Coordinates of C-alpha atoms and ligand atoms in Angstrom, one line a residue:
X23 CA 138.8 104.0 131.4
X24 CA 139.9 102.5 128.2
X25 CA 143.6 102.7 127.7
X26 CA 144.1 105.2 125.1
X27 CA 147.3 107.0 124.5
X28 CA 149.6 104.8 126.4
X29 CA 147.9 105.9 129.5
X30 CA 147.3 103.2 132.0
X31 CA 143.7 103.6 132.2
X32 CA 141.6 101.0 133.8
X33 CA 137.9 100.8 134.3
X34 CA 135.9 104.0 135.0
X35 CA 135.2 105.7 138.3
X36 CA 133.7 105.3 141.6
X37 CA 130.6 105.0 143.6
X38 CA 129.9 108.1 145.6
X39 CA 131.7 110.6 143.4
X40 CA 130.5 114.2 144.0
X41 CA 128.5 114.4 140.9
X42 CA 126.8 111.1 141.1
X43 CA 123.1 110.9 141.5
X44 CA 120.8 107.9 141.3
X45 CA 118.7 107.5 138.2
X46 CA 115.0 107.8 138.5
X47 CA 112.4 105.4 137.2
X48 CA 111.3 107.9 134.5
X49 CA 114.8 108.8 133.3
X50 CA 114.9 108.8 129.5
X51 CA 117.8 107.3 127.6
X52 CA 118.9 110.9 126.7
X53 CA 118.8 112.0 130.3
X54 CA 120.7 109.0 131.4
X55 CA 123.5 109.6 128.9
X56 CA 123.7 113.2 130.0
X57 CA 124.1 112.1 133.6
X58 CA 126.7 109.5 132.7
X59 CA 128.7 112.1 130.8
X60 CA 128.7 114.4 133.8
X61 CA 129.7 111.6 136.2
X62 CA 132.3 110.3 133.8
X63 CA 134.1 113.7 133.7
X64 CA 134.4 113.6 137.5
X65 CA 135.5 110.0 137.7
X66 CA 138.1 110.5 135.1
X67 CA 139.6 113.3 137.2
X68 CA 139.9 111.0 140.1
X69 CA 141.5 108.2 138.2
X70 CA 143.6 110.3 135.9
X71 CA 145.3 112.4 138.6
X72 CA 146.0 109.3 140.7
X73 CA 147.5 107.6 137.7
X74 CA 149.7 110.7 136.9
X75 CA 151.1 110.7 140.4
X76 CA 151.8 107.0 140.3
X77 CA 153.4 107.1 136.9
X78 CA 155.7 110.0 137.8
X79 CA 156.6 108.7 141.3
X80 CA 156.3 104.9 141.7
X81 CA 156.1 104.0 145.3
X82 CA 154.3 101.5 147.5
X83 CA 151.9 104.3 148.5
X84 CA 151.1 105.8 145.1
X85 CA 150.5 102.2 143.9
X86 CA 147.9 101.8 146.6
X87 CA 146.3 105.2 145.8
X88 CA 146.0 104.3 142.1
X89 CA 144.6 100.9 142.9
X90 CA 141.9 102.5 145.0
X91 CA 141.1 105.0 142.3
X92 CA 140.9 102.1 139.8
X93 CA 138.5 100.3 142.1
X94 CA 136.2 103.4 142.3
X95 CA 136.3 103.7 138.6
X96 CA 135.4 100.0 137.9
X97 CA 132.6 100.1 140.5
X98 CA 131.2 103.1 138.8
X99 CA 131.5 101.4 135.4
X100 CA 129.8 98.2 136.5
X101 CA 127.0 100.2 138.0
X102 CA 126.6 102.5 135.0
X103 CA 126.5 99.6 132.6
X104 CA 124.0 97.7 134.8
X105 CA 121.8 100.8 134.8
X106 CA 122.0 101.2 131.1
X107 CA 120.5 97.8 130.5
X108 CA 117.1 99.1 131.4
X109 CA 117.0 100.9 128.1
X110 CA 117.6 97.8 126.0
X111 CA 115.1 97.7 123.1
X112 CA 113.9 101.2 123.7
X113 CA 113.7 103.8 120.9
X114 CA 116.6 106.2 121.1
X115 CA 118.6 108.5 118.8
X116 CA 121.7 107.0 117.1
X117 CA 123.9 109.3 119.2
X118 CA 122.4 107.9 122.4
X119 CA 122.7 104.3 121.3
X120 CA 126.3 105.0 120.3
X121 CA 127.0 106.5 123.7
X122 CA 125.6 103.5 125.5
X123 CA 127.7 101.2 123.3
X124 CA 130.8 103.2 124.1
X125 CA 130.1 103.2 127.8
X126 CA 130.2 99.4 127.8
X127 CA 133.6 99.4 125.9
X128 CA 135.1 102.2 127.9
X129 CA 137.5 100.0 129.8
X130 CA 140.5 98.0 128.8
X131 CA 140.3 95.8 131.8
X132 CA 136.7 95.2 132.8
X133 CA 136.4 94.1 136.4
X134 CA 133.8 91.6 137.5
X135 CA 131.1 93.3 139.5
X136 CA 132.3 92.0 142.8
X137 CA 134.3 94.1 145.4
X138 CA 136.9 91.5 146.2
X139 CA 137.6 90.7 142.5
X140 CA 137.6 94.4 141.6
X141 CA 140.3 94.9 144.3
X142 CA 142.3 92.0 143.2
X143 CA 142.2 93.1 139.5
X144 CA 143.1 96.7 140.3
X145 CA 146.0 95.6 142.5
X146 CA 147.4 93.3 139.9
X147 CA 147.2 95.8 137.0
X148 CA 148.8 98.6 139.1
X149 CA 151.5 96.2 140.3
X150 CA 152.3 95.0 136.8
X151 CA 152.6 98.6 135.6
X152 CA 154.9 99.5 138.5
X153 CA 157.1 96.4 137.9
X154 CA 157.7 97.5 134.4
X155 CA 158.3 101.1 135.2
X156 CA 160.7 100.3 138.0
X157 CA 162.3 97.4 136.2
X158 CA 166.1 97.2 136.2
X159 CA 168.7 94.7 135.0
X160 CA 171.1 94.1 137.8
X161 CA 174.1 92.1 136.5
X162 CA 175.7 89.7 138.9
X163 CA 179.2 90.7 137.9
X164 CA 179.4 93.9 140.0
X165 CA 178.2 96.3 137.3
X166 CA 175.6 98.7 138.5
X167 CA 171.9 98.1 137.8
X168 CA 170.6 99.4 134.5
X169 CA 167.2 100.8 133.6
X170 CA 165.5 100.3 130.2
X171 CA 166.7 103.6 128.9
X172 CA 170.4 102.6 129.3
X173 CA 169.9 99.2 127.8
X174 CA 168.1 100.7 124.8
X175 CA 171.1 102.9 124.2
X176 CA 173.4 99.8 124.1
X177 CA 171.2 98.1 121.6
X178 CA 170.9 101.3 119.5
X179 CA 174.6 102.1 119.5
X180 CA 176.7 98.9 120.1
X181 CA 177.7 96.8 117.2
X182 CA 179.2 94.2 119.5
X183 CA 177.2 90.9 119.3
X184 CA 177.8 89.9 123.0
X185 CA 177.3 93.3 124.5
X186 CA 173.9 93.5 122.7
X187 CA 173.1 90.0 123.9
X188 CA 173.8 90.9 127.5
X189 CA 171.5 94.0 127.3
X190 CA 168.8 92.0 125.5
X191 CA 168.8 89.1 128.0
X192 CA 169.3 91.5 130.9
X193 CA 166.1 93.5 130.3
X194 CA 164.1 90.2 130.2
X195 CA 165.1 89.4 133.8
X196 CA 162.4 91.9 134.9
X197 CA 159.4 89.9 133.6
X198 CA 159.4 86.3 134.9
X199 CA 157.8 87.5 138.2
X200 CA 154.9 89.0 136.1
X201 CA 153.9 85.7 134.6
X202 CA 151.6 84.4 137.3
X203 CA 150.1 87.9 137.9
X204 CA 149.4 88.2 134.2
X205 CA 147.6 84.8 134.1
X206 CA 145.4 85.9 137.0
X207 CA 144.8 89.3 135.3
X208 CA 143.6 87.5 132.1
X209 CA 141.2 85.4 134.2
X210 CA 139.7 88.3 136.1
X211 CA 139.4 90.6 133.1
X212 CA 137.8 87.8 131.1
X213 CA 135.3 87.4 133.8
X214 CA 134.6 91.1 133.6
X215 CA 134.3 90.9 129.8
X216 CA 131.9 88.0 130.1
X217 CA 129.6 90.1 132.4
X218 CA 129.5 92.7 129.7
X219 CA 128.4 90.1 127.1
X220 CA 131.7 89.3 125.4
X221 CA 133.2 85.8 125.1
X222 CA 136.6 87.1 126.4
X223 CA 138.6 90.3 126.7
X224 CA 140.1 89.9 123.2
X225 CA 136.7 89.8 121.7
X226 CA 135.8 92.9 123.6
X227 CA 138.9 94.7 122.3
X228 CA 138.0 93.8 118.8
X229 CA 134.5 95.1 119.3
X230 CA 135.6 98.7 119.2
X231 CA 135.8 99.1 115.4
X232 CA 132.2 99.6 114.3
X233 CA 132.1 96.1 112.8
X234 CA 131.8 92.7 114.4
X235 CA 134.8 91.4 116.2
X236 CA 135.1 88.6 113.7
X237 CA 134.9 91.0 110.8
X238 CA 137.6 93.1 112.4
X239 CA 139.9 90.2 112.7
X240 CA 139.6 89.5 109.0
X241 CA 140.0 93.2 108.2
X242 CA 143.3 93.4 110.2
X243 CA 144.5 90.3 108.3
X244 CA 143.5 91.7 105.0
X245 CA 145.5 94.9 105.7
X246 CA 148.5 92.9 106.9
X247 CA 148.6 90.8 103.7
X248 CA 148.4 94.0 101.7
X249 CA 151.6 95.4 103.3
X250 CA 153.5 92.2 103.9
X251 CA 155.5 92.3 100.6
X252 CA 157.1 95.5 101.8
X253 CA 158.3 93.9 105.0
X254 CA 159.5 90.8 103.2
X255 CA 161.8 92.8 101.0
X256 CA 163.2 94.9 103.9
X257 CA 163.8 91.8 105.9
X258 CA 165.7 90.1 103.1
X259 CA 168.0 93.1 102.6
X260 CA 168.5 93.7 106.4
X261 CA 169.4 90.1 107.0
X262 CA 172.0 89.9 104.2
X263 CA 173.5 93.2 105.4
X264 CA 173.7 91.9 109.0
X265 CA 175.2 88.7 107.8
X266 CA 177.9 90.7 106.0
X267 CA 178.7 92.6 109.2
X268 CA 178.4 89.9 111.9
X269 CA 179.2 86.8 109.7
X270 CA 176.9 84.1 108.4
X271 CA 177.7 81.9 111.4
X272 CA 175.9 84.5 113.5
X273 CA 173.3 85.6 111.0
X274 CA 172.5 82.6 108.7
X275 CA 171.0 83.6 105.4
X276 CA 168.1 81.1 105.5
X277 CA 167.0 81.6 109.1
X278 CA 165.2 84.2 111.2
X279 CA 167.4 87.2 112.3
X280 CA 168.7 87.1 115.9
X281 CA 166.4 89.5 117.7
X282 CA 169.1 91.5 119.5
X283 CA 170.9 92.8 116.4
X284 CA 168.3 95.1 115.0
X285 CA 169.0 98.1 117.2
X286 CA 165.8 97.9 119.3
X287 CA 164.9 96.0 122.4
X288 CA 161.9 94.3 120.7
X289 CA 163.2 94.5 117.1
X290 CA 160.2 96.6 116.4
X291 CA 162.0 99.5 114.7
X292 CA 165.4 99.1 113.0
X293 CA 166.4 102.7 112.2
X294 CA 169.1 102.6 114.8
X295 CA 171.1 100.3 112.6
X296 CA 170.7 102.5 109.6
X297 CA 174.5 102.8 109.5
X298 CA 174.8 99.1 108.6
X299 CA 172.1 99.3 105.9
X300 CA 172.6 102.7 104.3
X301 CA 172.0 102.2 100.6
X302 CA 174.3 105.0 99.3
X303 CA 176.9 105.7 102.0
X304 CA 177.2 109.3 102.8
X305 CA 174.6 110.6 100.3
X306 CA 172.1 113.1 101.6
X307 CA 172.0 114.5 105.1
X308 CA 169.7 112.5 107.4
X309 CA 171.7 113.0 110.5
X310 CA 169.4 114.9 112.8
X311 CA 171.2 113.4 115.8
X312 CA 174.3 115.4 114.9
X313 CA 172.4 118.7 114.9
X314 CA 170.7 118.0 118.1
X315 CA 174.1 117.2 119.7
X316 CA 175.9 120.1 118.1
X317 CA 173.4 122.7 119.1
X318 CA 172.7 120.9 122.4
X319 CA 169.0 120.9 122.1
X320 CA 167.2 120.7 125.5
X321 CA 164.1 118.6 125.9
X322 CA 162.0 121.8 126.0
X323 CA 163.5 122.9 122.7
X324 CA 162.7 119.6 121.2
X325 CA 159.1 119.8 122.4
X326 CA 158.9 123.4 121.0
X327 CA 160.0 122.2 117.7
X328 CA 157.1 119.7 117.6
X329 CA 154.6 122.3 118.9
X330 CA 155.8 124.7 116.1
X331 CA 154.8 122.2 113.5
X332 CA 151.2 122.0 114.8
X333 CA 151.1 125.8 115.1
X334 CA 152.1 126.1 111.5
X335 CA 148.9 124.2 110.6
X336 CA 146.8 126.7 112.4
X337 CA 146.4 124.9 115.8
X338 CA 146.6 127.0 119.0
X339 CA 149.6 127.0 121.3
X340 CA 149.7 124.4 124.0
X341 CA 148.5 125.8 127.3
X342 CA 150.8 127.3 129.9
X343 CA 150.0 124.4 132.2
X344 CA 151.4 121.9 129.6
X345 CA 154.9 123.4 130.1
X346 CA 154.5 123.4 133.9
X347 CA 153.0 120.0 134.5
X348 CA 154.5 117.7 131.8
X349 CA 157.4 115.4 132.6
X350 CA 160.1 115.9 130.0
X351 CA 163.1 114.4 131.7
X352 CA 163.7 111.3 133.8
X353 CA 163.9 112.4 137.4
X354 CA 167.2 111.4 139.1
X355 CA 165.7 110.5 142.4
X356 CA 162.8 108.2 141.8
X357 CA 161.3 105.5 139.6
X358 CA 158.8 106.6 136.9
X359 CA 157.2 105.1 133.9
X360 CA 159.4 106.4 131.2
X361 CA 157.3 105.0 128.3
X362 CA 156.1 108.0 126.4
X363 CA 152.5 109.0 126.9
X364 CA 150.1 112.0 126.3
X365 CA 147.5 113.0 128.8
X366 CA 144.3 114.9 128.3
X367 CA 143.2 115.4 131.9
X368 CA 140.2 117.5 132.9
X369 CA 138.4 116.7 129.7
X370 CA 141.3 117.8 127.5
X371 CA 141.9 121.2 129.3
X372 CA 144.9 119.9 131.2
X373 CA 147.2 118.6 128.5
X374 CA 150.6 117.0 129.4
X375 CA 153.2 114.6 128.1
X376 CA 155.2 112.2 130.2
X377 CA 158.5 111.2 128.7
X378 CA 162.2 110.7 129.6
X379 CA 163.4 112.6 126.6
X380 CA 166.8 111.7 125.2
X381 CA 168.6 113.9 122.7
X382 CA 168.0 111.9 119.5
X383 CA 166.0 112.1 116.3
X384 CA 164.1 109.0 117.4
X385 CA 162.9 110.8 120.5
X386 CA 162.1 113.9 118.5
X387 CA 159.7 111.9 116.4
X388 CA 158.2 110.4 119.5
X389 CA 157.5 114.0 120.7
X390 CA 155.8 114.8 117.4
X391 CA 153.8 111.6 117.9
X392 CA 152.8 112.5 121.5
X393 CA 151.7 116.0 120.6
X394 CA 149.4 114.5 118.0
X395 CA 147.5 112.9 120.9
X396 CA 147.4 116.2 122.8
X397 CA 146.0 118.2 119.8
X398 CA 143.5 115.5 119.3
X399 CA 142.5 115.5 123.0
X400 CA 142.0 119.3 122.8
X401 CA 140.1 119.2 119.5
X402 CA 137.4 116.8 120.9
X403 CA 137.3 118.4 124.4
X404 CA 133.9 120.1 123.5
X405 CA 132.3 116.6 122.9
X406 CA 130.4 114.9 125.7
X407 CA 132.7 112.7 127.8
X408 CA 131.7 109.5 126.1
X409 CA 132.7 110.9 122.7
X410 CA 136.0 112.3 124.0
X411 CA 138.1 109.8 122.1
X412 CA 139.4 109.1 118.7
X413 CA 137.4 107.6 115.8
X414 CA 139.1 104.4 116.8
X415 CA 142.3 103.6 118.5
X416 CA 144.3 103.7 115.3
X417 CA 143.3 107.3 114.6
X418 CA 144.7 108.5 117.9
X419 CA 148.0 106.9 117.1
X420 CA 148.1 108.0 113.5
X421 CA 147.9 111.8 114.0
X422 CA 151.4 112.4 115.2
X423 CA 152.7 109.7 112.9
X424 CA 151.1 111.5 109.9
X425 CA 152.8 114.7 111.0
X426 CA 156.2 113.0 111.1
X427 CA 155.8 112.1 107.4
X428 CA 156.0 115.9 106.8
X429 CA 159.5 115.9 108.3
X430 CA 161.0 115.7 104.9
X431 CA 164.6 116.8 104.2
X432 CA 163.2 120.2 103.0
X433 CA 161.3 120.6 106.2
X434 CA 164.3 119.6 108.4
X435 CA 166.5 122.0 106.5
X436 CA 163.9 124.8 106.9
X437 CA 163.8 124.4 110.7
X438 CA 167.6 123.9 110.9
X439 CA 167.7 120.3 111.8
X440 CA 169.8 119.2 108.8
X441 CA 172.2 121.2 106.7
X442 CA 171.2 120.2 103.3
X443 CA 168.2 118.8 101.6
X444 CA 169.5 116.9 98.6
X445 CA 166.8 115.2 96.4
X446 CA 168.9 113.0 94.1
X447 CA 167.5 109.5 93.6
X448 CA 170.3 108.2 95.9
X449 CA 169.4 110.6 98.6
X450 CA 165.7 109.7 98.3
X451 CA 166.4 106.0 98.6
X452 CA 168.6 106.7 101.7
X453 CA 165.9 108.7 103.3
X454 CA 163.2 106.1 102.5
X455 CA 165.4 103.4 104.0
X456 CA 165.6 105.4 107.2
X457 CA 161.8 105.7 107.3
X458 CA 161.1 102.1 106.3
X459 CA 163.4 100.8 109.1
X460 CA 161.0 102.6 111.4
X461 CA 157.6 102.3 109.7
X462 CA 157.7 99.1 107.8
X463 CA 159.7 97.2 110.3
X464 CA 157.0 97.9 112.9
X465 CA 154.1 96.3 110.9
X466 CA 154.4 92.6 111.7
X467 CA 155.3 93.4 115.3
X468 CA 152.3 95.7 115.7
X469 CA 150.1 92.9 114.3
X470 CA 151.4 90.1 116.5
X471 CA 151.4 91.6 120.0
X472 CA 147.6 91.5 120.1
X473 CA 147.4 88.3 118.3
X474 CA 149.3 86.8 121.3
X475 CA 146.9 88.5 123.7
X476 CA 143.8 87.5 121.8
X477 CA 145.1 83.9 122.1
X478 CA 145.8 84.3 125.8
X479 CA 142.4 85.8 126.5
X480 CA 140.5 83.2 124.4
X481 CA 142.4 80.4 126.0
X482 CA 143.9 79.3 122.7
X483 CA 147.3 80.0 124.3
X484 CA 147.5 78.2 127.6
X485 CA 149.5 79.7 130.5
X486 CA 152.0 76.9 130.1
X487 CA 152.7 78.0 126.6
X488 CA 152.9 81.8 127.0
X489 CA 156.5 82.1 126.0
X490 CA 156.5 79.4 123.3
X491 CA 153.5 81.0 121.6
X492 CA 155.1 84.4 121.8
X493 CA 158.2 83.3 120.0
X494 CA 156.2 81.3 117.5
X495 CA 154.4 84.5 116.6
X496 CA 157.6 86.6 116.6
X497 CA 159.2 84.2 114.2
X498 CA 156.2 83.7 112.0
X499 CA 155.5 87.4 111.6
X500 CA 158.8 89.2 112.1
X501 CA 161.2 86.5 111.0
X502 CA 163.3 87.1 114.1
X503 CA 164.4 84.5 116.7
X504 CA 165.5 84.6 120.3
X505 CA 169.3 84.6 120.3
X506 CA 169.4 82.2 123.3
X507 CA 167.0 79.5 124.3
X508 CA 163.8 80.8 126.0
X509 CA 161.7 78.6 128.2
X510 CA 158.5 78.8 130.2
X511 CA 160.6 80.1 133.1
X512 CA 160.7 83.3 131.0
X513 CA 157.9 85.7 130.3
X514 CA 159.1 87.8 127.4
X515 CA 155.8 89.5 126.5
X516 CA 156.1 91.1 130.0
X517 CA 159.2 92.9 128.9
X518 CA 157.2 95.1 126.5
X519 CA 155.4 98.1 128.1
X520 CA 152.0 97.5 126.6
X521 CA 151.6 94.0 128.1
X522 CA 152.0 94.8 131.8
X523 CA 150.6 98.3 131.0
X524 CA 147.5 96.6 129.3
X525 CA 147.4 98.9 126.3
X526 CA 146.0 97.3 123.2
X527 CA 148.5 97.3 120.3
X528 CA 146.5 96.8 117.1
X529 CA 146.1 100.6 117.2
X530 CA 149.7 101.0 116.2
X531 CA 149.3 98.6 113.3
X532 CA 146.3 100.5 112.0
X533 CA 148.0 103.8 112.6
X534 CA 151.0 102.8 110.4
X535 CA 148.6 102.2 107.5
X536 CA 146.2 105.2 108.2
X537 CA 149.0 107.7 108.5
X538 CA 149.8 107.4 104.8
X539 CA 146.1 107.6 103.9
X540 CA 145.8 110.7 106.0
X541 CA 149.0 112.2 104.6
X542 CA 147.7 111.7 101.0
X543 CA 144.5 113.5 101.9
X544 CA 146.3 116.4 103.7
X545 CA 148.8 116.8 100.8
X546 CA 145.8 117.0 98.4
X547 CA 144.3 119.7 100.6
X548 CA 147.6 121.5 100.7
X549 CA 147.6 121.5 96.9
X550 CA 150.8 119.5 96.8
X551 CA 151.6 118.1 93.4
X552 CA 154.4 115.5 93.4
X553 CA 155.4 112.2 94.8
X554 CA 153.8 111.4 98.2
X555 CA 157.2 110.9 99.9
X556 CA 158.2 114.4 99.1
X557 CA 155.2 116.1 100.6
X558 CA 155.3 118.2 103.7
X559 CA 152.2 120.0 104.9
X560 CA 154.3 122.2 107.2
X561 CA 152.7 125.7 107.1
X562 CA 149.5 124.6 105.3
X563 CA 146.4 126.1 106.9
X564 CA 144.3 124.2 104.4
X565 CA 145.7 120.8 105.5
X566 CA 145.4 122.0 109.2
X567 CA 141.8 122.8 108.8
X568 CA 141.0 119.4 107.3
X569 CA 142.9 117.7 110.0
X570 CA 141.2 119.8 112.7
X571 CA 137.8 118.9 111.3
X572 CA 138.5 115.2 111.6
X573 CA 139.9 115.6 115.2
X574 CA 136.9 117.6 116.4
X575 CA 134.5 114.7 115.7
X576 CA 136.1 112.6 118.4
X577 CA 134.3 109.3 118.6
X578 CA 130.9 110.8 118.0
X579 CA 130.3 108.8 114.8
X580 CA 131.5 105.5 113.3
X581 CA 135.1 105.8 112.2
X582 CA 134.1 105.1 108.6
X583 CA 132.2 108.4 108.5
X584 CA 135.2 110.3 109.9
X585 CA 137.6 108.6 107.5
X586 CA 135.4 109.3 104.5
X587 CA 135.2 113.0 105.3
X588 CA 139.0 113.3 105.3
X589 CA 140.0 110.8 102.6
X590 CA 136.8 110.1 100.5
X591 CA 137.0 106.4 101.3
X592 CA 135.3 104.3 104.0
X593 CA 138.0 101.7 104.1
X594 CA 141.4 101.5 105.7
X595 CA 143.8 100.7 102.9
X596 CA 147.5 100.0 102.3
X597 CA 147.7 101.5 98.8
X598 CA 149.1 104.9 100.2
X599 CA 151.9 103.3 102.1
X600 CA 152.8 101.2 99.0
X601 CA 152.7 104.3 96.9
X602 CA 154.9 106.2 99.4
X603 CA 157.6 103.6 99.4
X604 CA 157.7 103.0 95.6
X605 CA 161.3 104.3 95.2
X606 CA 162.7 102.2 98.0
X607 CA 160.8 99.0 96.9
X608 CA 162.2 99.3 93.4
X609 CA 165.7 99.5 94.9
X610 CA 165.2 96.7 97.4
X611 CA 163.9 94.3 94.7
X612 CA 167.0 94.9 92.7
X613 CA 169.2 94.3 95.7
X614 CA 167.4 91.1 96.7
X615 CA 167.4 89.6 93.2
X616 CA 169.0 86.2 93.4
X617 CA 169.0 86.1 97.2
X618 CA 167.2 83.6 99.3
X619 CA 164.6 85.5 101.1
X620 CA 162.2 84.4 103.8
X621 CA 162.8 82.2 106.9
Ligands
X8Z726 O1 153.9 103.3 122.6 C1 154.0 104.0 121.7 C2 154.0 105.5 121.8 C3 153.2 105.9 122.9 S1 151.5 106.1 122.5 C4 155.4 106.0 122.2 N1 154.4 103.5 120.4 C5 154.5 102.1 120.2 C6 155.7 101.5 121.0 O2 156.5 102.3 121.4 O3 155.8 100.3 121.1 C7 154.6 104.3 119.2 C8 154.9 103.3 118.2 C9 154.7 101.9 118.8
ZN727 ZN1 150.8 107.1 120.9

């Protein structure tokens, strides 16, 4: 299946599943789609449960079991698509035509219709996912090996240039062995995409937006140009603050920022270095970490806090099985894929999250994010299997992100996560800075990850230039630079989950724009009257009903229809994010006046 919510989903299911029956010569398009929906539910169980076991217990054997399930899935998919071709040009309802279109797109790694290649592709994708999940940095100076979680803590908390550098370089020792496998993966998946009628896998990924792939590429660029001024201001301010702290020899004022100093392994979010960038030191209480530590929140309590938010909107409690089957903590005795994900197994009846929760505000927000996926999965569970998905990938990612916008100081105080909810201008600017370091910092990164993959899949980026092209994009978009020389002996894209995990990334870029549009609409529904940044829809049944309405549609209609129903517009649009950050932007422009910005 298509990779949705950070779930390593590959092609569909298998030949010979229990529910599978051959089509008849007289089968109508409607009947065919009904049958495919039935089969799909069964094949998803097979693949999904195998993937869950693998992801929560990475071993040689679970890797084999997952790879076999992926092969069954892709065989089923190839077969189903081939069968669907007999209806080409026939009269059918728009819903049936849409279902056939979605069937074709329902895999993130289409396998060629050939048993040996299917096997090779499934083995490579499973192996890559396992390499990332089990990846560790083992220093050669006698220190113990470190997993990603530990290295991330160093980057988040250490303010020592060299200590950060060691963690940053260390994590990237896991990915060079992925390079050749990734090259072969691209070859095989491209061949699969060709068989489905696409020029390459990138074009296939861009075909899921109810517009042509070329139009979508332009659309993404249009949106990026709309929000880029926000990032440029933030970058300028962050660079000068870092230069003050580390010295201009380490952080030159006219060059990209060294990538290991922004508090995050990929420089994708910068809120961990808020302490270095706080506009008005000590004003307002934004320190949720302190409360979590003081009250020693358990992972379960953190998840409950997130669930409570959704319940306040009128959603039903998560099922008992969610609490029994989810993985909240990193098991001590085995390798798992810690990267957070939300699962809607059994057609959305068996909801779970898989995380290695740490006691921090950052992680609390990830939990709110993941539950957004789960509530979406449950809301569309009544749809036929081919429509059990979000309106487009960005919608799935945007639900929990929208909810986090309601985590205003007033909300955090109400639920006891901060002590005071000051709303002076200074406190607002501080609070907005914290949010921008998360939401605005992500924008260029979220744009570039797939630009790199689109280039790889189309051949515009040759295997011999994988790393060079990666760093060109990172510098062009993010204005960051590798702190040490990188060469083609490295494979830095592989050190980010979504590349070996083959999850498309444009969804996060779109979500970061949509979440503000959604929030504006929900705040209107809640009857909120005030600046967007101050709105929390916590407790609003009206906002909840509007949200639920959108979620229930799943992917049954073009996303433009779904967006219009919630927001009144058919276009994704950056004006809400710009409106939201107005106070901070005014402040940043003042701070940056007279500075040399850009890189
Ligand atoms: O992968 C995720 C989620 C899982 S769907 C935790 N995100 C991206 C990332 O971590 O790189 C959320 C924001 C961006
Ligand atoms: Zn997500």
